[in-house]
Short mmCIF file of C-alpha atoms in Angstrom, two decimals:
data_model
loop_
_atom_site.label_atom_id
_atom_site.label_comp_id
_atom_site.label_asym_id
_atom_site.label_seq_id
_atom_site.Cartn_x
_atom_site.Cartn_y
_atom_site.Cartn_z
CA MET A 1 -4.19 39.60 -10.54
CA THR A 2 -3.33 37.02 -13.18
CA SER A 3 0.24 38.34 -13.37
CA ASP A 4 0.63 38.10 -9.58
CA MET A 5 -0.61 34.54 -9.59
CA ASP A 6 1.78 33.64 -12.41
CA ASP A 7 4.67 35.15 -10.42
CA VAL A 8 3.75 33.09 -7.36
CA ASP A 9 3.61 29.92 -9.45
CA THR A 10 6.96 30.68 -11.09
CA ASP A 11 8.53 31.24 -7.66
CA ARG A 12 7.15 27.89 -6.50
CA LEU A 13 8.49 26.07 -9.57
CA ASN A 14 11.90 27.69 -9.19
CA ASN A 15 11.99 26.71 -5.53
CA THR A 16 11.16 23.10 -6.43
CA ARG A 17 13.95 23.14 -9.03
CA ARG A 18 16.39 24.34 -6.35
CA GLN A 19 15.28 21.46 -4.13
CA ILE A 20 15.84 18.97 -6.96
CA GLU A 21 19.29 20.32 -7.83
CA SER A 22 20.44 20.66 -4.22
CA ASN A 23 19.33 17.10 -3.47
CA ASP A 24 17.05 18.35 -0.68
CA PRO A 25 16.02 15.34 1.47
CA GLU A 26 12.67 17.03 2.15
CA LEU A 27 11.69 16.46 -1.49
CA ASP A 28 10.92 12.75 -1.78
CA LYS A 29 7.88 12.88 -4.13
CA LEU A 30 7.53 14.69 -7.44
CA THR A 31 4.62 14.91 -9.90
CA ILE A 32 5.44 16.17 -13.38
CA ALA A 33 2.32 17.94 -14.63
CA ARG A 34 1.26 21.35 -15.87
CA PHE A 35 -1.64 22.00 -13.51
CA GLY A 36 -2.03 21.47 -9.79
CA ARG A 37 -0.74 23.38 -6.80
CA ASN A 38 1.86 20.77 -5.85
CA ASN A 39 2.81 19.65 -9.36
CA TYR A 40 6.03 20.56 -11.15
CA HIS A 41 7.16 21.35 -14.68
CA PRO A 42 10.26 23.22 -15.87
CA PRO A 43 9.57 26.95 -15.45
CA ASP A 44 11.75 27.71 -18.49
CA GLU A 45 10.87 24.56 -20.49
CA ASP A 46 14.41 23.23 -20.01
CA TRP A 47 13.33 19.61 -19.68
CA ALA A 48 16.81 18.23 -20.30
CA ARG A 49 18.18 20.15 -17.32
CA ASP A 50 15.52 18.81 -14.95
CA GLY A 51 15.88 15.28 -16.28
CA ARG A 52 19.63 15.33 -15.56
CA SER A 53 19.01 16.82 -12.10
CA ILE A 54 16.51 14.12 -11.17
CA GLY A 55 18.89 11.53 -12.61
CA LYS A 56 21.52 12.64 -10.05
CA ASN A 57 19.07 13.05 -7.16
CA THR A 58 19.30 10.48 -4.35
CA HIS A 59 16.23 11.42 -2.25
CA ILE A 60 13.29 11.34 -4.66
CA LYS A 61 11.49 8.04 -4.02
CA GLU A 62 8.29 8.59 -6.03
CA LEU A 63 7.94 10.11 -9.50
CA CYS A 64 4.64 10.60 -11.31
CA PHE A 65 3.96 11.58 -14.91
CA GLY A 66 0.62 13.40 -14.79
CA SER A 67 -2.22 12.83 -17.22
CA ASP A 68 -2.08 16.33 -18.70
CA LEU A 69 1.51 16.15 -19.99
CA SER A 70 0.51 15.15 -23.50
CA ASP A 71 -1.32 18.46 -23.85
CA TYR A 72 1.80 20.61 -23.80
CA VAL A 73 5.11 18.68 -23.91
CA PHE A 74 6.98 18.32 -27.20
CA ARG A 75 8.44 14.93 -28.06
CA ASP A 76 12.05 16.17 -28.08
CA ASN A 77 11.62 17.69 -24.63
CA LEU A 78 10.14 14.50 -23.21
CA GLU A 79 12.92 12.38 -24.75
CA ALA A 80 15.55 14.67 -23.26
CA PHE A 81 13.89 14.49 -19.85
CA CYS A 82 13.68 10.68 -19.90
CA ARG A 83 17.27 10.42 -21.10
CA GLY A 84 18.36 12.42 -18.06
CA LEU A 85 16.54 10.02 -15.74
CA GLU A 86 18.77 7.11 -16.78
CA GLY A 87 21.21 7.63 -13.93
CA ASN A 88 18.65 7.72 -11.14
CA ILE A 89 18.73 4.86 -8.61
CA SER A 90 16.62 6.40 -5.84
CA ILE A 91 13.13 6.26 -7.40
CA GLN A 92 11.25 3.27 -6.01
CA ARG A 93 7.75 4.03 -7.28
CA LEU A 94 6.94 5.30 -10.78
CA GLN A 95 3.44 6.34 -11.82
CA VAL A 96 2.55 6.89 -15.48
CA TYR A 97 -0.86 8.50 -16.09
CA CYS A 98 -0.19 9.61 -19.67
CA CYS A 99 -0.04 6.31 -21.54
CA ASP A 100 -1.15 7.97 -24.78
CA PHE A 101 2.12 9.90 -25.02
CA PHE A 102 3.04 9.71 -28.69
CA HIS A 103 1.18 6.41 -29.12
CA GLY A 104 2.77 4.97 -25.97
CA GLU A 105 6.33 5.95 -26.89
CA ILE A 106 6.90 7.12 -23.31
CA PHE A 107 7.55 3.46 -22.40
CA ASN A 108 10.31 3.28 -25.02
CA MET A 109 11.78 6.54 -23.78
CA LEU A 110 11.87 5.24 -20.19
CA CYS A 111 13.40 1.89 -21.09
CA PRO A 112 17.01 2.80 -20.08
CA PHE A 113 15.73 4.09 -16.74
CA PHE A 114 13.94 0.80 -16.04
CA GLU A 115 16.93 -1.29 -17.08
CA GLN A 116 19.40 0.61 -14.87
CA ASN A 117 17.37 1.52 -11.78
CA TYR A 118 17.68 -1.65 -9.69
CA THR A 119 15.87 -0.02 -6.73
CA LEU A 120 12.56 0.43 -8.60
CA ARG A 121 9.83 -1.45 -6.74
CA CYS A 122 6.44 -0.33 -8.05
CA LEU A 123 5.09 0.59 -11.48
CA SER A 124 1.62 2.11 -11.47
CA ILE A 125 -0.24 2.66 -14.75
CA GLY A 126 -3.47 4.62 -14.90
CA GLY A 127 -5.35 7.58 -16.31
CA TYR A 128 -6.15 7.84 -20.00
CA GLY A 129 -4.47 6.37 -23.01
CA PHE A 130 -5.06 2.63 -23.06
CA GLU A 131 -8.61 3.16 -24.26
CA SER A 132 -7.54 5.01 -27.42
CA GLU A 133 -4.00 3.71 -27.86
CA PRO A 134 -3.72 -0.11 -27.81
CA ASN A 135 -0.12 0.32 -28.95
CA SER A 136 0.63 1.68 -25.48
CA VAL A 137 -0.11 -1.74 -23.99
CA ARG A 138 2.10 -3.50 -26.50
CA LEU A 139 5.02 -1.18 -25.72
CA LEU A 140 4.39 -1.61 -22.00
CA ILE A 141 4.51 -5.41 -22.40
CA ALA A 142 7.76 -5.16 -24.37
CA LEU A 143 9.19 -2.98 -21.59
CA LEU A 144 8.22 -5.44 -18.84
CA PHE A 145 10.16 -8.17 -20.62
CA ARG A 146 13.35 -6.05 -20.50
CA PHE A 147 13.84 -5.86 -16.72
CA ASN A 148 12.81 -8.07 -13.78
CA ASN A 149 12.99 -6.26 -10.44
CA LEU A 150 9.38 -5.11 -9.85
CA ARG A 151 7.72 -5.83 -6.51
CA GLU A 152 4.32 -4.24 -7.31
CA PHE A 153 2.42 -3.65 -10.56
CA GLU A 154 -0.79 -1.63 -10.75
CA CYS A 155 -2.82 -1.10 -13.90
CA ARG A 156 -6.19 0.33 -12.99
CA GLY A 157 -8.43 1.27 -15.89
CA ASN A 158 -9.66 -0.29 -19.08
CA ILE A 159 -7.08 -1.94 -21.33
CA GLN A 160 -8.65 -2.05 -24.78
CA VAL A 161 -6.69 -4.94 -26.27
CA CYS A 162 -7.61 -8.53 -27.00
CA ASP A 163 -7.32 -11.21 -24.36
CA ASN A 164 -4.20 -12.80 -25.83
CA GLU A 165 -2.32 -9.50 -25.33
CA LYS A 166 -3.47 -9.46 -21.72
CA GLU A 167 -2.11 -12.99 -21.56
CA LEU A 168 1.24 -11.61 -22.75
CA LEU A 169 1.05 -8.92 -20.06
CA ILE A 170 0.67 -11.57 -17.35
CA ARG A 171 3.49 -13.64 -18.83
CA ALA A 172 5.71 -10.56 -18.87
CA LEU A 173 4.95 -9.98 -15.19
CA ALA A 174 5.82 -13.62 -14.46
CA GLY A 175 9.43 -12.76 -15.24
CA HIS A 176 9.50 -10.52 -12.16
CA SER A 177 10.01 -13.27 -9.59
CA ARG A 178 10.03 -10.87 -6.64
CA LEU A 179 6.61 -9.47 -7.56
CA THR A 180 4.36 -9.42 -4.47
CA LYS A 181 1.32 -7.47 -5.74
CA VAL A 182 -0.62 -7.27 -9.03
CA ASP A 183 -3.62 -4.95 -9.32
CA LEU A 184 -5.71 -5.13 -12.53
CA THR A 185 -8.81 -3.37 -11.19
CA GLY A 186 -11.28 -2.30 -13.86
CA ASN A 187 -9.79 -4.30 -16.72
CA LYS A 188 -11.83 -6.99 -18.45
CA VAL A 189 -9.85 -10.19 -17.95
CA GLY A 190 -10.92 -13.12 -20.10
CA VAL A 191 -10.39 -16.86 -19.83
CA ARG A 192 -7.22 -16.88 -21.92
CA ALA A 193 -5.55 -14.28 -19.72
CA LEU A 194 -6.67 -16.11 -16.58
CA ALA A 195 -5.28 -19.36 -17.99
CA SER A 196 -1.84 -17.74 -18.02
CA LEU A 197 -1.94 -17.14 -14.25
CA PRO A 198 -0.03 -20.36 -13.49
CA ALA A 199 3.03 -18.71 -15.05
CA LEU A 200 2.63 -15.95 -12.47
CA LEU A 201 1.36 -17.92 -9.46
CA ASN A 202 2.68 -21.46 -9.71
CA ASN A 203 6.25 -20.64 -10.61
CA PRO A 204 8.38 -22.07 -7.77
CA ASN A 205 10.19 -18.72 -7.58
CA SER A 206 6.94 -16.72 -7.35
CA SER A 207 6.52 -14.30 -4.45
CA LEU A 208 3.06 -13.04 -5.39
CA ALA A 209 0.99 -12.49 -2.26
CA ASP A 210 -1.67 -9.95 -3.32
CA LEU A 211 -3.84 -10.33 -6.46
CA ILE A 212 -6.56 -7.76 -7.18
CA LEU A 213 -9.08 -8.63 -9.90
CA ALA A 214 -11.91 -6.32 -8.81
CA GLN A 215 -14.34 -5.09 -11.49
CA CYS A 216 -12.69 -7.36 -14.09
CA SER A 217 -15.93 -8.70 -15.67
CA LEU A 218 -15.19 -12.27 -14.57
CA ASP A 219 -17.92 -14.84 -15.27
CA ASP A 220 -18.41 -18.50 -14.27
CA GLU A 221 -15.97 -19.78 -16.88
CA GLY A 222 -13.33 -17.38 -15.63
CA ALA A 223 -14.10 -18.24 -12.00
CA LEU A 224 -13.55 -21.95 -12.72
CA VAL A 225 -10.16 -21.24 -14.30
CA LEU A 226 -9.18 -18.91 -11.46
CA ALA A 227 -10.32 -21.41 -8.81
CA SER A 228 -8.06 -24.17 -10.10
CA VAL A 229 -5.06 -21.84 -10.14
CA VAL A 230 -5.59 -20.12 -6.79
CA GLY A 231 -6.46 -23.32 -4.95
CA SER A 232 -3.09 -24.90 -5.68
CA ASN A 233 -0.99 -21.81 -4.90
CA GLY A 234 1.07 -21.61 -1.72
CA THR A 235 2.17 -17.95 -1.78
CA LEU A 236 -1.04 -15.99 -2.38
CA ARG A 237 -2.29 -14.37 0.83
CA LYS A 238 -4.81 -11.82 -0.44
CA LEU A 239 -7.38 -12.05 -3.24
CA ASP A 240 -9.80 -9.26 -4.20
CA LEU A 241 -12.69 -10.30 -6.49
CA GLY A 242 -15.00 -7.40 -5.68
CA SER A 243 -17.74 -6.33 -8.09
CA ASN A 244 -17.64 -9.28 -10.50
CA GLY A 245 -21.41 -9.61 -10.75
CA ASP A 246 -21.41 -12.06 -13.68
CA ILE A 247 -20.13 -14.87 -11.47
CA SER A 248 -23.11 -16.96 -10.38
CA SER A 249 -23.50 -19.35 -7.46
CA THR A 250 -21.86 -22.07 -9.59
CA GLY A 251 -18.66 -20.07 -9.98
CA TRP A 252 -18.50 -19.07 -6.33
CA ARG A 253 -19.04 -22.62 -5.10
CA ALA A 254 -16.23 -23.82 -7.38
CA LEU A 255 -13.91 -21.16 -5.96
CA PHE A 256 -14.79 -21.89 -2.32
CA THR A 257 -14.29 -25.60 -2.93
CA GLN A 258 -10.82 -25.08 -4.42
CA LEU A 259 -9.79 -22.76 -1.60
CA GLN A 260 -10.08 -25.78 0.72
CA ASN A 261 -7.07 -27.29 -1.04
CA PRO A 262 -4.42 -27.84 1.67
CA HIS A 263 -1.88 -26.06 -0.56
CA SER A 264 -3.88 -22.82 -0.45
CA SER A 265 -2.48 -20.18 1.90
CA LEU A 266 -5.13 -17.49 1.36
CA GLU A 267 -5.73 -15.30 4.43
CA HIS A 268 -7.61 -12.26 3.05
CA LEU A 269 -10.60 -12.53 0.69
CA ASP A 270 -12.54 -9.50 -0.64
CA LEU A 271 -15.92 -10.35 -2.23
CA TRP A 272 -17.73 -7.01 -2.05
CA GLU A 273 -20.65 -6.18 -4.38
CA ASN A 274 -21.21 -9.61 -5.92
CA SER A 275 -24.02 -12.06 -6.65
CA ILE A 276 -23.16 -14.57 -3.92
CA ASP A 277 -26.28 -16.45 -2.76
CA ASN A 278 -27.17 -18.63 0.22
CA ALA A 279 -25.90 -21.86 -1.37
CA ALA A 280 -22.46 -20.34 -1.96
CA VAL A 281 -22.16 -18.63 1.43
CA ASN A 282 -23.30 -21.83 3.18
CA LEU A 283 -20.39 -23.68 1.56
CA LEU A 284 -17.99 -20.92 2.57
CA ALA A 285 -19.34 -20.91 6.14
CA THR A 286 -18.93 -24.69 6.45
CA ALA A 287 -15.32 -24.44 5.25
CA LEU A 288 -14.63 -21.66 7.76
CA ALA A 289 -16.19 -23.65 10.58
CA ASN A 290 -14.20 -26.82 9.98
CA GLY A 291 -10.94 -24.95 9.41
CA SER A 292 -10.45 -26.05 5.81
CA ILE A 293 -10.23 -22.37 4.80
CA ASN A 294 -7.99 -20.42 7.17
CA LEU A 295 -9.17 -16.93 6.28
CA GLU A 296 -8.34 -14.12 8.69
CA VAL A 297 -10.06 -11.28 6.78
CA LEU A 298 -13.35 -11.61 4.85
CA THR A 299 -15.35 -8.90 3.07
CA LEU A 300 -18.94 -9.66 2.05
CA GLY A 301 -20.28 -6.12 1.87
CA GLU A 302 -23.08 -5.35 -0.62
CA ASN A 303 -24.07 -8.96 -1.31
CA HIS A 304 -27.82 -8.52 -1.51
CA TYR A 305 -28.62 -12.07 -2.68
CA ILE A 306 -27.72 -13.45 0.74
CA THR A 307 -30.74 -13.74 3.04
CA THR A 308 -31.30 -14.73 6.68
CA GLU A 309 -30.45 -18.36 5.89
CA GLY A 310 -27.00 -17.43 4.61
CA TRP A 311 -26.22 -14.91 7.34
CA ARG A 312 -27.22 -17.40 10.02
CA SER A 313 -24.91 -19.99 8.47
CA LEU A 314 -22.01 -17.52 8.56
CA SER A 315 -22.83 -16.50 12.15
CA THR A 316 -22.87 -20.15 13.20
CA ALA A 317 -19.39 -20.61 11.72
CA LEU A 318 -18.12 -17.87 14.03
CA GLN A 319 -19.02 -20.05 17.01
CA ASN A 320 -16.59 -22.76 15.96
CA PRO A 321 -13.08 -22.43 17.47
CA ARG A 322 -11.62 -23.60 14.15
CA CYS A 323 -12.85 -20.42 12.45
CA MET A 324 -9.80 -18.13 12.16
CA LEU A 325 -11.57 -14.89 11.11
CA GLN A 326 -10.16 -11.82 12.84
CA GLU A 327 -11.76 -9.19 10.58
CA LEU A 328 -15.24 -9.34 9.03
CA HIS A 329 -16.85 -6.70 6.78
CA LEU A 330 -20.62 -7.03 6.29
CA TYR A 331 -21.55 -3.45 5.38
CA ASN A 332 -24.59 -2.47 3.29
CA ASN A 333 -26.40 -5.81 3.30
CA ASN A 334 -30.03 -6.75 3.92
CA PHE A 335 -29.66 -7.60 7.60
CA ASN A 336 -32.77 -7.51 9.80
CA ASP A 337 -33.26 -7.56 13.58
CA ASP A 338 -33.14 -11.36 13.79
CA ASP A 339 -29.93 -11.48 11.77
CA VAL A 340 -27.98 -9.16 14.06
CA ALA A 341 -29.46 -10.79 17.19
CA TYR A 342 -28.21 -14.21 16.06
CA LEU A 343 -24.85 -12.68 15.11
CA ALA A 344 -24.58 -11.25 18.63
CA ILE A 345 -25.21 -14.68 20.15
CA SER A 346 -22.49 -16.18 17.94
CA LEU A 347 -19.99 -13.46 18.88
CA GLY A 348 -20.50 -14.45 22.50
CA PHE A 349 -18.84 -17.79 21.65
CA ASN A 350 -16.07 -16.22 19.57
CA GLY A 351 -12.75 -15.27 21.15
CA ILE A 352 -10.79 -14.26 18.06
CA LEU A 353 -12.76 -11.76 15.91
CA LYS A 354 -11.29 -8.29 16.50
CA HIS A 355 -12.82 -6.09 13.77
CA LEU A 356 -16.48 -6.08 12.69
CA ASP A 357 -18.01 -3.76 10.08
CA LEU A 358 -21.83 -3.57 10.02
CA ALA A 359 -22.15 -0.09 8.51
CA TYR A 360 -25.20 0.90 6.43
CA ASN A 361 -27.46 -2.01 7.34
CA MET A 362 -30.59 0.11 7.28
CA GLY A 363 -32.97 -2.86 7.69
CA VAL A 364 -32.05 -3.17 11.38
CA SER A 365 -34.25 -1.21 13.79
CA SER A 366 -33.29 0.39 17.08
CA SER A 367 -34.53 -2.63 19.02
CA GLY A 368 -32.35 -4.86 16.84
CA TRP A 369 -29.25 -2.80 17.62
CA ARG A 370 -30.04 -2.81 21.37
CA ALA A 371 -30.22 -6.60 21.29
CA PHE A 372 -27.00 -6.79 19.30
CA LEU A 373 -25.02 -4.48 21.58
CA ALA A 374 -25.83 -6.58 24.63
CA PHE A 375 -23.15 -9.05 23.50
CA LEU A 376 -20.47 -6.49 24.41
CA GLN A 377 -21.07 -7.42 28.04
CA ASN A 378 -19.97 -10.98 27.30
CA PRO A 379 -16.46 -11.51 28.72
CA ASN A 380 -15.64 -13.86 25.81
CA SER A 381 -15.90 -11.05 23.25
CA ALA A 382 -12.55 -10.22 21.65
CA LEU A 383 -13.91 -7.34 19.55
CA GLU A 384 -11.62 -4.30 19.45
CA GLU A 385 -13.07 -2.33 16.52
CA LEU A 386 -16.76 -1.91 15.65
CA ASP A 387 -18.16 0.10 12.73
CA LEU A 388 -21.88 0.91 12.90
CA GLY A 389 -21.80 4.02 10.71
CA GLY A 390 -24.85 4.94 8.65
CA ASN A 391 -27.34 2.91 10.71
CA LEU A 392 -30.60 3.73 12.51
CA ILE A 393 -29.07 4.38 15.90
CA ASN A 394 -30.90 6.74 18.27
CA ASP A 395 -30.39 7.98 21.82
CA ASP A 396 -31.92 4.84 23.37
CA VAL A 397 -29.44 2.66 21.46
CA LEU A 398 -26.56 4.84 22.59
CA ALA A 399 -27.71 4.55 26.19
CA SER A 400 -27.77 0.75 25.86
CA PHE A 401 -24.35 0.96 24.29
CA ALA A 402 -23.01 2.95 27.24
CA ASN A 403 -24.34 0.36 29.69
CA SER A 404 -22.70 -2.45 27.72
CA LEU A 405 -19.35 -0.68 27.57
CA MET A 406 -19.28 -0.37 31.36
CA HIS A 407 -18.65 -4.12 31.40
CA ASN A 408 -16.28 -4.23 28.44
CA ASN A 409 -12.53 -3.63 28.51
CA LYS A 410 -11.70 -4.95 25.02
CA LEU A 411 -13.33 -2.47 22.58
CA LYS A 412 -10.87 0.22 21.48
CA GLU A 413 -12.50 1.85 18.45
CA LEU A 414 -16.15 2.61 17.74
CA PHE A 415 -17.55 4.40 14.69
CA ILE A 416 -21.12 5.68 14.74
CA ASP A 417 -22.08 8.19 12.06
#
């Protein structure tokens, strides 16, 4: 049985090699790894041959180095493979999930590829390695200084280096003037690194539109630094600060105040799983109502410090025609029947909100949902997508829903789990 399975795997690997060497347009993604049904590694360990073949290929758009490579690839083989990649100009997205390769030497080996491939758009770093090999980060930073054509950079994990080296990482990224997205999810980002953001955001040549700092252990001091930078930026459209629970009401109020700067162009704000309280959300709601923050998408899911006072303030903001929200995510909060009833009244005055997410609000009873769903009969409702998954919805609620939908020609998508 084992022999048969090995034969099948060898046939698959040989077929993939034929696709690479024949420049098959059907093969546009390739993951280099030992294990996995769709992964590839040289069936005869001729890494140089495959590197040269990929270097000549014109259809492969995504290449991934899997996390298990360091368990079985010799240094000479990896060097030969990377040397063959130098000629490739089709790969637009490169993923490296084996940052511990020979103490991060994989970044040195790939340097000629990065310098010559002018079509490369995205570099994604993840998996293991940074935790145990700080030298990997230093070599990555040195690499980023040697070319400048990235559009997206993702480094999701836990970079175990001091804050001044993270500052260098941000400064290296600042040299990529066409960069539109930076994702540092899961990395502790201190004040010094945040203070270097002006090099990335306030450069007149900056194109950065999407900044993700979720789960980055930001605190009030960091929030104050971030607020001053983001508030004066005219290119940033999307900011994700999810799960930064050490930011208190003081930090959030500072951020919401700075976002009212007329130079701010933020449209999409993700604040899931945070410690936002009524005082902070009241300030945000006021800014939304008077149009001083022109957000189109707002996520406040899993903010359990907000009570009826805060939710009512946000609902009231929806009644104001200056509020530009088109998408609102309020999943897994402590809503009660009165909260959703007042929200329904507010939605009756709103002609712009198209997507509403109220999933997993288990504090709302069946009677609360029946009262809420009555708003769908209001001709002013612009709602097209409604997510009520994971709630206490029974047959009576569904019957009320059906009656409401008879008078509604706007809703296109409904999710009820």
